[in-house]
Short mmCIF file of C-alpha atoms in Angstrom, two decimals:
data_model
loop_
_atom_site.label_atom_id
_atom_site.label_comp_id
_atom_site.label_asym_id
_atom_site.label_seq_id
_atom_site.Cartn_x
_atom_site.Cartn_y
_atom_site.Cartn_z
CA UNK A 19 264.71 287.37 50.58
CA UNK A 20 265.10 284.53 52.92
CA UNK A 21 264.43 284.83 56.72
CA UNK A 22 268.01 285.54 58.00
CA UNK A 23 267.10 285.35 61.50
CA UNK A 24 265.23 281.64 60.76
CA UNK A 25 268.53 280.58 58.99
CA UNK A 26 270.82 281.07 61.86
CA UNK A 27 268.10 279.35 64.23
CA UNK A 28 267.85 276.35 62.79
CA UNK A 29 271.81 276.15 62.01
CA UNK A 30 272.24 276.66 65.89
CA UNK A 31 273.97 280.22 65.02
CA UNK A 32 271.58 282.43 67.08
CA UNK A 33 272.32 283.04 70.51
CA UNK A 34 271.10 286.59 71.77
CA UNK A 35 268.49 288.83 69.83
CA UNK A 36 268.02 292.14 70.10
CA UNK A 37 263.87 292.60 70.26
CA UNK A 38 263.16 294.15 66.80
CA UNK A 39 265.62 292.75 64.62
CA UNK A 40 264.18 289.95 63.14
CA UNK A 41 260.95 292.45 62.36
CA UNK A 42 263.30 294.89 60.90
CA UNK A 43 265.48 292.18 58.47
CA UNK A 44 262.63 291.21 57.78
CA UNK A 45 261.33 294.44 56.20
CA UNK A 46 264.13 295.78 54.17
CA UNK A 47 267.23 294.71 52.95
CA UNK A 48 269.54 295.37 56.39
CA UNK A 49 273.20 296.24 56.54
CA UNK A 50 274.96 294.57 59.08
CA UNK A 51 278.65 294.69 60.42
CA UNK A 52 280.81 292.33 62.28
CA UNK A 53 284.28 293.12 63.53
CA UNK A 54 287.57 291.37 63.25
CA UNK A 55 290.80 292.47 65.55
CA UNK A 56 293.59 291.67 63.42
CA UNK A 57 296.10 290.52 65.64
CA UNK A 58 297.54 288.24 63.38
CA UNK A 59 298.13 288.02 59.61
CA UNK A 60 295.82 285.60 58.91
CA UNK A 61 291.98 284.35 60.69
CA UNK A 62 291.97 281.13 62.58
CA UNK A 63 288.70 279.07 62.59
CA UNK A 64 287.35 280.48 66.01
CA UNK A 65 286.70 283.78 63.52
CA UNK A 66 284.49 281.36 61.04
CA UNK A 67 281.41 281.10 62.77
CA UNK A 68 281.50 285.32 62.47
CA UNK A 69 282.57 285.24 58.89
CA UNK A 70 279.54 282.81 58.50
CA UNK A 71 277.11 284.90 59.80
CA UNK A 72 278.13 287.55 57.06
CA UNK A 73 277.80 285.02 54.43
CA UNK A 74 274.46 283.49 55.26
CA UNK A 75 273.20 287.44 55.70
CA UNK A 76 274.69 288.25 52.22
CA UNK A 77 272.83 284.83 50.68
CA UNK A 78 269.85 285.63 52.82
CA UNK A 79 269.66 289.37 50.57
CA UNK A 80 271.00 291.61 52.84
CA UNK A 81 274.26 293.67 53.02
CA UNK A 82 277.50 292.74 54.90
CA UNK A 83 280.10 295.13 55.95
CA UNK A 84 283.39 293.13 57.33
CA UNK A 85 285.40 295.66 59.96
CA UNK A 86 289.23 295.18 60.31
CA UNK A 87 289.84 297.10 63.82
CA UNK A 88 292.94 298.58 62.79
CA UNK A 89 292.02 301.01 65.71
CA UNK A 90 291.04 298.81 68.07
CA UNK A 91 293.02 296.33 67.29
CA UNK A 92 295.65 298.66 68.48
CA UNK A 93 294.04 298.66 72.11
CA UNK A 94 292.73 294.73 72.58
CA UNK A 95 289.17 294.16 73.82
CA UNK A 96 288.78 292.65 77.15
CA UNK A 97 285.64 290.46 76.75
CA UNK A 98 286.88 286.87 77.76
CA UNK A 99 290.51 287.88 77.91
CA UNK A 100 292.19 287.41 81.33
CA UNK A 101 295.44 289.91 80.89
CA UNK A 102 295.90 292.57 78.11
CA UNK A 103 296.49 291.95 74.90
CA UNK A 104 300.49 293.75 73.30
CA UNK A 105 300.02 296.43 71.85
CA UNK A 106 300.77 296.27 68.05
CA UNK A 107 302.52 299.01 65.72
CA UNK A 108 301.09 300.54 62.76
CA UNK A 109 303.09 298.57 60.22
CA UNK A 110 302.17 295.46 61.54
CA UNK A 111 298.49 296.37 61.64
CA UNK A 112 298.24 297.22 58.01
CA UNK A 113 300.09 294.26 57.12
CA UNK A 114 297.77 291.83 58.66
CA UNK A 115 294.72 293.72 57.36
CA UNK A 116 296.24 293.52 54.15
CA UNK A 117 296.32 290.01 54.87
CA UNK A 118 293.21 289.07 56.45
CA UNK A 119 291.26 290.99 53.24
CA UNK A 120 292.38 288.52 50.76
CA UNK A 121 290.95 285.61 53.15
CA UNK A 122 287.29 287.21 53.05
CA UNK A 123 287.43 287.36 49.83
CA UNK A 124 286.53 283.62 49.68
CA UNK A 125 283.56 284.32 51.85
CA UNK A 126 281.87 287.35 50.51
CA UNK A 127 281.26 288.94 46.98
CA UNK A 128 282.38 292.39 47.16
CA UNK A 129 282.35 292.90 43.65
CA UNK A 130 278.72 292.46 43.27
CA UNK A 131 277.21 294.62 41.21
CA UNK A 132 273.94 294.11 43.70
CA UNK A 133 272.85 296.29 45.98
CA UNK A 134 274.17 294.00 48.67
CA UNK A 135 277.65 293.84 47.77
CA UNK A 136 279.52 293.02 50.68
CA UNK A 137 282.11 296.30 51.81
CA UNK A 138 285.32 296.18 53.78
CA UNK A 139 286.37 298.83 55.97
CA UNK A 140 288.81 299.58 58.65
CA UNK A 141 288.20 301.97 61.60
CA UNK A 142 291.58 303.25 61.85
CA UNK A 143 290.47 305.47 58.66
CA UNK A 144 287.81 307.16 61.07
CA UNK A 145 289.63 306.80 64.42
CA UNK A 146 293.28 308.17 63.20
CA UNK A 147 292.92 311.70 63.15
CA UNK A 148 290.16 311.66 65.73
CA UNK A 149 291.67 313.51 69.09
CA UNK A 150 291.12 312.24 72.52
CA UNK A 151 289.43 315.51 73.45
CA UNK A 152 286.94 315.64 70.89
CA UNK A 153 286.46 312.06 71.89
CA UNK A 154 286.01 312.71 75.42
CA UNK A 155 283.31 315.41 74.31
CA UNK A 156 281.48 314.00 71.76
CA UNK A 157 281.00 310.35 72.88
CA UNK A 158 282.75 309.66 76.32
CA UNK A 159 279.82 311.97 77.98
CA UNK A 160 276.78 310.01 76.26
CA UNK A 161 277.65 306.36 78.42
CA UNK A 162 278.14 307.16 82.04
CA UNK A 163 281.13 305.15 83.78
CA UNK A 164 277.67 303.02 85.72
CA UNK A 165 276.68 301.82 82.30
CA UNK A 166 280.01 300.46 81.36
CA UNK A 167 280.81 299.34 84.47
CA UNK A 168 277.48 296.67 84.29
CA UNK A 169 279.07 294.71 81.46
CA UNK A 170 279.94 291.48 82.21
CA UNK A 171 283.19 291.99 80.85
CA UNK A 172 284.53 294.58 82.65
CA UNK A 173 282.70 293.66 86.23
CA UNK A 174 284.92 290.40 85.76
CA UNK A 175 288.04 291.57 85.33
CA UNK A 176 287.04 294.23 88.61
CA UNK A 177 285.83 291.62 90.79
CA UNK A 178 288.71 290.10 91.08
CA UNK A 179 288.58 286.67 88.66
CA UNK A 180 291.70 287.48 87.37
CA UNK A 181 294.33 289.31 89.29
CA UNK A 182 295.52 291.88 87.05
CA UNK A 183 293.22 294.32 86.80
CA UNK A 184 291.69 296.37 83.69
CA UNK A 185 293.73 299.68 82.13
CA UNK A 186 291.87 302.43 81.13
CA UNK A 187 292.94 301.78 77.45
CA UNK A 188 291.12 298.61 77.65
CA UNK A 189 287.85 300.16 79.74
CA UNK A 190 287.56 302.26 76.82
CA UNK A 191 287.45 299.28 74.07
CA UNK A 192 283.44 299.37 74.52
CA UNK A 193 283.45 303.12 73.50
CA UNK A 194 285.50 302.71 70.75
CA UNK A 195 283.71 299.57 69.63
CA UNK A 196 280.17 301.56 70.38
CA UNK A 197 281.28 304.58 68.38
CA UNK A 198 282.21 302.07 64.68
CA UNK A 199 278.75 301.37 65.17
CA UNK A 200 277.43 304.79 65.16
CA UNK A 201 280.23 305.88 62.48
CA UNK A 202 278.57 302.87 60.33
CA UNK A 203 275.16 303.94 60.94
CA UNK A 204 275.41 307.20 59.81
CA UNK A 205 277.95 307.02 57.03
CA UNK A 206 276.90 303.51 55.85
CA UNK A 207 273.36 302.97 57.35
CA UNK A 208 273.98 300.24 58.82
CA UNK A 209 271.54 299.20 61.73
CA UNK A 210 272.54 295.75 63.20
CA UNK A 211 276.07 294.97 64.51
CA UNK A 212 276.63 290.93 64.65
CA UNK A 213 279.49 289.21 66.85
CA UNK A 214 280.37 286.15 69.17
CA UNK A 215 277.87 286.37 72.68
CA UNK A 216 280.69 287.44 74.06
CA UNK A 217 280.41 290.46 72.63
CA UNK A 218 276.87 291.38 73.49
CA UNK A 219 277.98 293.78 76.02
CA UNK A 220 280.05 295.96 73.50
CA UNK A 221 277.05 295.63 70.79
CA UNK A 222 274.59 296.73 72.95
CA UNK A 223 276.98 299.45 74.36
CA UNK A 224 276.80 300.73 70.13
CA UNK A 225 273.27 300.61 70.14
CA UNK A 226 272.81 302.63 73.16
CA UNK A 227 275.07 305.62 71.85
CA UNK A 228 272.89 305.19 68.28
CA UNK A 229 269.82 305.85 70.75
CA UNK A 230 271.19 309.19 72.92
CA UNK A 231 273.27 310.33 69.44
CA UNK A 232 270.68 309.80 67.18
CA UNK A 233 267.36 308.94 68.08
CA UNK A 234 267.39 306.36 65.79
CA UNK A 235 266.78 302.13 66.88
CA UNK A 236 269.97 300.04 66.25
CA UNK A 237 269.77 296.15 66.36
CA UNK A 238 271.84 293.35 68.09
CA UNK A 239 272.30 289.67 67.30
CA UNK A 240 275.06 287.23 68.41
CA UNK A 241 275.97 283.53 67.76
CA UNK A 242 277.34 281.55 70.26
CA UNK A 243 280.51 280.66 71.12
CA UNK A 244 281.43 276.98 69.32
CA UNK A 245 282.78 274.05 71.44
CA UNK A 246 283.44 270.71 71.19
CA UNK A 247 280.88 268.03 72.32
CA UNK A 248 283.48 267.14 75.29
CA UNK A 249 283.70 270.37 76.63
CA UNK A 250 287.37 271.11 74.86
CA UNK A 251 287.78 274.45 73.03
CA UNK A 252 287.08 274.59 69.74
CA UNK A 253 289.79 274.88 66.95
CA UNK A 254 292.54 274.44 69.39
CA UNK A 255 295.11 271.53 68.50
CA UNK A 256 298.12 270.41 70.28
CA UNK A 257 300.00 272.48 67.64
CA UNK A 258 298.14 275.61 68.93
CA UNK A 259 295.15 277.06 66.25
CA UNK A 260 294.10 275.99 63.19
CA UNK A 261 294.87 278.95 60.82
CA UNK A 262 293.22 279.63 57.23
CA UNK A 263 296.66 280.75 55.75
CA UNK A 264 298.80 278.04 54.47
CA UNK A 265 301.71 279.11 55.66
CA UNK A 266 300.47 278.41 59.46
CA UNK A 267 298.32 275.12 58.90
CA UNK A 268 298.85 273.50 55.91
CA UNK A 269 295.40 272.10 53.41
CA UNK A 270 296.17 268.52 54.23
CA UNK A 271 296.43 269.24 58.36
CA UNK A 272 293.33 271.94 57.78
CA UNK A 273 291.43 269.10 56.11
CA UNK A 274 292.13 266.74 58.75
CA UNK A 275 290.87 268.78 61.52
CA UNK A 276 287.74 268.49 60.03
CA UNK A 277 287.88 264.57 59.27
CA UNK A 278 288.63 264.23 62.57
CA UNK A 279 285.82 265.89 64.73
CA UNK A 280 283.84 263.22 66.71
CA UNK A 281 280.30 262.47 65.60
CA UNK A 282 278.46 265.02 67.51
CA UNK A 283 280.39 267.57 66.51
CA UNK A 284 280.17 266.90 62.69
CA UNK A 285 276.24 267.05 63.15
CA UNK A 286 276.54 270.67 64.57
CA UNK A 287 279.90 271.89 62.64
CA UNK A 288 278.50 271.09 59.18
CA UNK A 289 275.29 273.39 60.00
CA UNK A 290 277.51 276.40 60.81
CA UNK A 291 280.52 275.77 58.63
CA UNK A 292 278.82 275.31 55.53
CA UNK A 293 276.44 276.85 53.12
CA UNK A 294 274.49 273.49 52.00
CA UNK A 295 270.78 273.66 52.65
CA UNK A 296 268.72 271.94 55.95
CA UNK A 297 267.30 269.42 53.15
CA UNK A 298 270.56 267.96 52.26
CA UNK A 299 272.15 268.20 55.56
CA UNK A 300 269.43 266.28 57.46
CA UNK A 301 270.04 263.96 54.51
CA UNK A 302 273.58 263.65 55.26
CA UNK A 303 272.90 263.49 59.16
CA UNK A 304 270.76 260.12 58.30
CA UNK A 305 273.07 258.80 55.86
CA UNK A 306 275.88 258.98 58.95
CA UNK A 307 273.58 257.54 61.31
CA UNK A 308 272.99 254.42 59.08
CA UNK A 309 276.79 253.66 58.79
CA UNK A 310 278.78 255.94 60.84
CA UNK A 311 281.68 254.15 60.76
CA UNK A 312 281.88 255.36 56.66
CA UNK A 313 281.99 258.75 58.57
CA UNK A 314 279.95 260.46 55.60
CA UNK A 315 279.22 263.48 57.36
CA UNK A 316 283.47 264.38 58.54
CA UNK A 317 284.01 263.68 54.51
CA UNK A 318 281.34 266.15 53.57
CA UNK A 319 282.01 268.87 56.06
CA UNK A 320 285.88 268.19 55.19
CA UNK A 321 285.55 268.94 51.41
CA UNK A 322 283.01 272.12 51.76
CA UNK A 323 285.12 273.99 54.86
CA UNK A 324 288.57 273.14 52.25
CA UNK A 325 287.45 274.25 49.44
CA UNK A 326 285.96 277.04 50.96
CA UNK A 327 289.09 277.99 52.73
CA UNK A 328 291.92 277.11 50.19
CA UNK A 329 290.44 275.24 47.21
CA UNK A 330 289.30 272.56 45.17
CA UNK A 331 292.70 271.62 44.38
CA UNK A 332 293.93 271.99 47.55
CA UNK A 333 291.16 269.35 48.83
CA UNK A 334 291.83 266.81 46.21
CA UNK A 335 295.93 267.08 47.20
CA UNK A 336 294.91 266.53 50.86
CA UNK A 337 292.66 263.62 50.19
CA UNK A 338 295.35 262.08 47.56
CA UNK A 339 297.59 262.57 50.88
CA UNK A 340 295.30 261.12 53.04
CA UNK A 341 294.37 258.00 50.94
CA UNK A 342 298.55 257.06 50.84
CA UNK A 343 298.18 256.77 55.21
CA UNK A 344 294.92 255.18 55.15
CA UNK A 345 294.04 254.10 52.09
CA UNK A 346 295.29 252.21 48.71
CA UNK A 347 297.66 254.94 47.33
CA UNK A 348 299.16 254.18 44.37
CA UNK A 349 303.29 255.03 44.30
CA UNK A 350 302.57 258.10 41.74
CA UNK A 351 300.33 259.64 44.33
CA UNK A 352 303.43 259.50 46.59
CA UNK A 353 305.84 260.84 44.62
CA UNK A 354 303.79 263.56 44.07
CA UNK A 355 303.91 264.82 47.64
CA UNK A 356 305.96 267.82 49.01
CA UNK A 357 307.98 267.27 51.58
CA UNK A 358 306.26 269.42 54.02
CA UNK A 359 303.16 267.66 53.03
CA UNK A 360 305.00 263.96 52.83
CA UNK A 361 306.15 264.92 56.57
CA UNK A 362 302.99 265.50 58.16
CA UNK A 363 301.35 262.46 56.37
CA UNK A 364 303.81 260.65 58.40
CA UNK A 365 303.98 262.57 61.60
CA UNK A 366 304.46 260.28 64.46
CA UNK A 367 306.32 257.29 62.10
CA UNK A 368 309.61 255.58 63.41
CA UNK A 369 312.47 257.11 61.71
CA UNK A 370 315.78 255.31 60.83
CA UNK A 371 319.26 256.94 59.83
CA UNK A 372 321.06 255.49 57.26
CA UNK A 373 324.40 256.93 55.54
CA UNK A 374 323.30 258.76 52.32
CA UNK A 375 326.96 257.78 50.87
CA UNK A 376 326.44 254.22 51.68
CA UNK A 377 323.34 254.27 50.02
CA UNK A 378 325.18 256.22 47.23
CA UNK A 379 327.18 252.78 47.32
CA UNK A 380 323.96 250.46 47.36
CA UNK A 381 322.47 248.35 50.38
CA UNK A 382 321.54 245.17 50.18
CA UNK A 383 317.58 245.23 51.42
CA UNK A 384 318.20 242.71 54.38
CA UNK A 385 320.54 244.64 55.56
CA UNK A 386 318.88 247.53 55.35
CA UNK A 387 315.67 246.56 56.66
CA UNK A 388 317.24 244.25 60.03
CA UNK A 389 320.93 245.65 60.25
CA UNK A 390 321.33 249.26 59.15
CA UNK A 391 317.65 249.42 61.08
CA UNK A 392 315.13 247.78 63.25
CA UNK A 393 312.21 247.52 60.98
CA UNK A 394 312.91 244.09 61.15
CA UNK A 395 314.02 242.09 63.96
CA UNK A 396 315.84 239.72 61.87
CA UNK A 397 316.78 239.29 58.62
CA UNK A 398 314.67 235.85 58.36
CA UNK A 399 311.78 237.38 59.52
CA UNK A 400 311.98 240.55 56.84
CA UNK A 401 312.89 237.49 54.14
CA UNK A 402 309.70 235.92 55.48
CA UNK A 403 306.98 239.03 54.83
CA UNK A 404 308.89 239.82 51.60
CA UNK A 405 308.11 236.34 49.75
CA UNK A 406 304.26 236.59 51.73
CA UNK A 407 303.75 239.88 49.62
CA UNK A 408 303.24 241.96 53.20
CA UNK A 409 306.33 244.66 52.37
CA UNK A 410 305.93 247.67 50.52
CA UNK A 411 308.80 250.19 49.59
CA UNK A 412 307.72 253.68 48.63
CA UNK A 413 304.03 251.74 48.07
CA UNK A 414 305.38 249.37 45.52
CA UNK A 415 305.37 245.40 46.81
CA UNK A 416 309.15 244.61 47.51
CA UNK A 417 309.15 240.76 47.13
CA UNK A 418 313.02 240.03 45.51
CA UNK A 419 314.93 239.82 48.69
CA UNK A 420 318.18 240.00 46.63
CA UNK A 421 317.48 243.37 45.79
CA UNK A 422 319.98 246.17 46.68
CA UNK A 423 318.65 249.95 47.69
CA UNK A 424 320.46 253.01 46.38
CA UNK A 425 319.24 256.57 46.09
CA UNK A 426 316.93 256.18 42.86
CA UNK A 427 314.90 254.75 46.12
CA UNK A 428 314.84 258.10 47.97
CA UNK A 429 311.59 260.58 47.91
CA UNK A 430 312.28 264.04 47.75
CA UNK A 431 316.09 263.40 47.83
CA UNK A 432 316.27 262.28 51.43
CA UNK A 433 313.54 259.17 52.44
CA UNK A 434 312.25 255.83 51.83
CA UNK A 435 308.72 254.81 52.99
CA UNK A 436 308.55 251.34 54.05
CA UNK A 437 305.33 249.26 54.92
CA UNK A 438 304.43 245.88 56.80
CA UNK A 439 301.20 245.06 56.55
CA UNK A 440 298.69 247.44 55.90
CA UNK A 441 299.28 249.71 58.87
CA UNK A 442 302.66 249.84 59.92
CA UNK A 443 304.96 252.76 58.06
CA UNK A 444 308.70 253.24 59.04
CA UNK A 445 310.53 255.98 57.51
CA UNK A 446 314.47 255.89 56.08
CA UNK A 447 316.48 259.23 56.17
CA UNK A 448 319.56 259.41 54.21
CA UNK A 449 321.82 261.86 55.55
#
């Protein structure tokens, strides 16, 4: 077995450490549970560094356990949240865990036939028929309100930070939270819980009712919470998050995210988002530093965190996408686009109408290029980069300046890429 604890260290995934639990993962194969809200139908790369951990501790011989908080989830924790969360119905709860299940699935075996086959489970199957006055004896008198009232979380939202106060549904969350732990420690034996360090308070909160329920030790560790080198929050884009379901961020803009961290943060984010070894990433690391400008190490992270995520496939179509904006494209590759995937290549581009009947009808190219639009100033001057060999149509060298445009020209029934130069795309729509 490898050192779990030593893993996360030198990947910069450790943050707090319960005393004990690197003595006790170190002894015995360990199960170990994280917990995912699902608020959504699909994970969003702030949950990755999480999912991580419970990859590395599955590679590292030990035995993940992946908690949907179809319970909790119902509630909303308060730890670094400054108003409460909606409240979500049943129907959409089992949706999303429905949902969120098939995207772990890329991250963890559960069909091993191992010992340490990772296992999915959802508290609302403990929690449902559980009532509020068995709860209130069995668990709410083992934590006095003084304990719960010491967490960080909850003495911010008191102290007045934020305006709105805490409910008592929400200054439960920690006994809730506290109580999967001791369900999955007796059912499950599972000794260390594993979250963001913003969830130390409600870990430790699960240990402590382990302790005065049981007798028995139960561990803590948490990773920290990832940021960007600047300060800026991590996995946030103008668009809002970066989702690992298609249908919210596509491959290509997924694998772009990734091409485009800065320098620093490639150096970190390939350590946590990957599984590739310390030899080969401080290989990678020097390869950068040698020529960063070839930006080997946002390539490599790229391609792993993709094909992770979606697929190999998936990563070859968003690099064939990539190479037609920035690189030598041949006119196949572009035909070969989707149009949702052809539209965020060109996000950003100067867009020209043109009359989809006129084009039905055939324009001559000059006129197209300086009349019917402004990619040109002036017909001489479109005339003049044709016969240099600087414009491309659709990424094939339009030199004849006689030549008329119809709609065998259009891409995906509806536009025409043109080029000057190397870096300068305009975009037709016929409509």
């Amino acid at each position: 077995m490898k050192n779990f604890v030593e893993e996360l260290r030198w990947r910069g995934m450790l943050h707090d450490i319960m005393p004990g639990t690197e003595e006790q993962l170190n002894k015995e194969m360990t199960t170990a549970y994280l917990g995912i809200d699902p608020t959504a139908d699909s994970l969003h790369i702030g949950h990755l560094c999480g999912i991580m951990m419970l990859r590395h501790l599955q590679r590292c011989g030990h035995k993940p356990i992946a908690l949907l908080g179809g319970a909790t989830g119902m509630i909303g924790d308060p730890s670094g949240k400054s108003a409460e969360r909606n409240l979500l119905t049943e129907e959409v709860l089992q949706h999303n865990v429905a949902c969120i299940q098939a995207q772990l699935e890329h991250f963890l075996d559960f069909h091993s036939t191992e010992p340490n086959a990772a296992e999915l489970v959802n508290n609302y199957d403990w929690m449902k028929d559980y009532t509020f006055i068995d709860f209130a004896r069995n668990i709410g008198k083992l934590i006095t309100v003084n304990y719960m009232m010491a967490k960080d979380s909850v003495k911010k939202r008191f102290n007045g930070e934020f305006s709105q106060g805490m409910s008592f549904t929400e200054f439960t969350y920690q006994l809730l939270q506290g109580y999967d732990f001791a369900y999955l420690n007796e059912h499950k034996n599972c000794k260390l819980q594993m979250g963001g360090s913003d969830q130390w308070g409600n870990i430790t909160t699960g240990t402590e009712l382990i302790r005065r329920m049981t007798g028995k030790e139960a561990y803590a560790l948490t990773c920290p919470l990832i940021t960007k080198a600047d300060g800026g929050k991590f996995g946030k884009t103008e668009s809002g998050n970066v989702w690992l379901s298609k249908k919210y961020t596509s491959p290509y803009k997924f694998y772009q995210f990734w091409m485009n961290v800065s320098d620093d943060d490639a150096k970190r984010y390939i350590k946590i988002f990957t599984s590739l070894e310390k030899e080969e990433i401080d290989g990678l690391i020097a390869a950068h530093d040698e020529a960063p400008h070839l930006r080997v190490l946002q390539k490599r992270l790229a391609e792993e965190v993709t094909v992770m995520v979606h697929s190999r496939e998936d990563y070859e179509a968003a690099v064939s996408a990539s190479n037609i904006l920035f690189g030598n494209a041949t006119a196949e590759a572009l035909h070969s686009l989707d149009e949702e995937t052809f539209l965020q290549v060109f996000e950003g581009v100067p867009q020209f109408e043109v009359s989809l009947s006129e084009l039905e009808a055939g324009i001559p190219a000059m006129d197209l290029l300086a009349v019917k639009t402004q990619i040109f100033p002036s017909k001489g001057e479109a005339r003049k980069m044709m016969q240099a060999n600087g414009f491309s149509m659709n990424k094939e060298k339009l030199t004849d300046i006689n030549a008329v445009i119809s709609t065998d020209a259009l891409l995906n029934g509806k536009y025409i890429l043109c080029q000057k130069g190397k870096k300068n795309y305009f975009l037709v729509v016929a409509k």
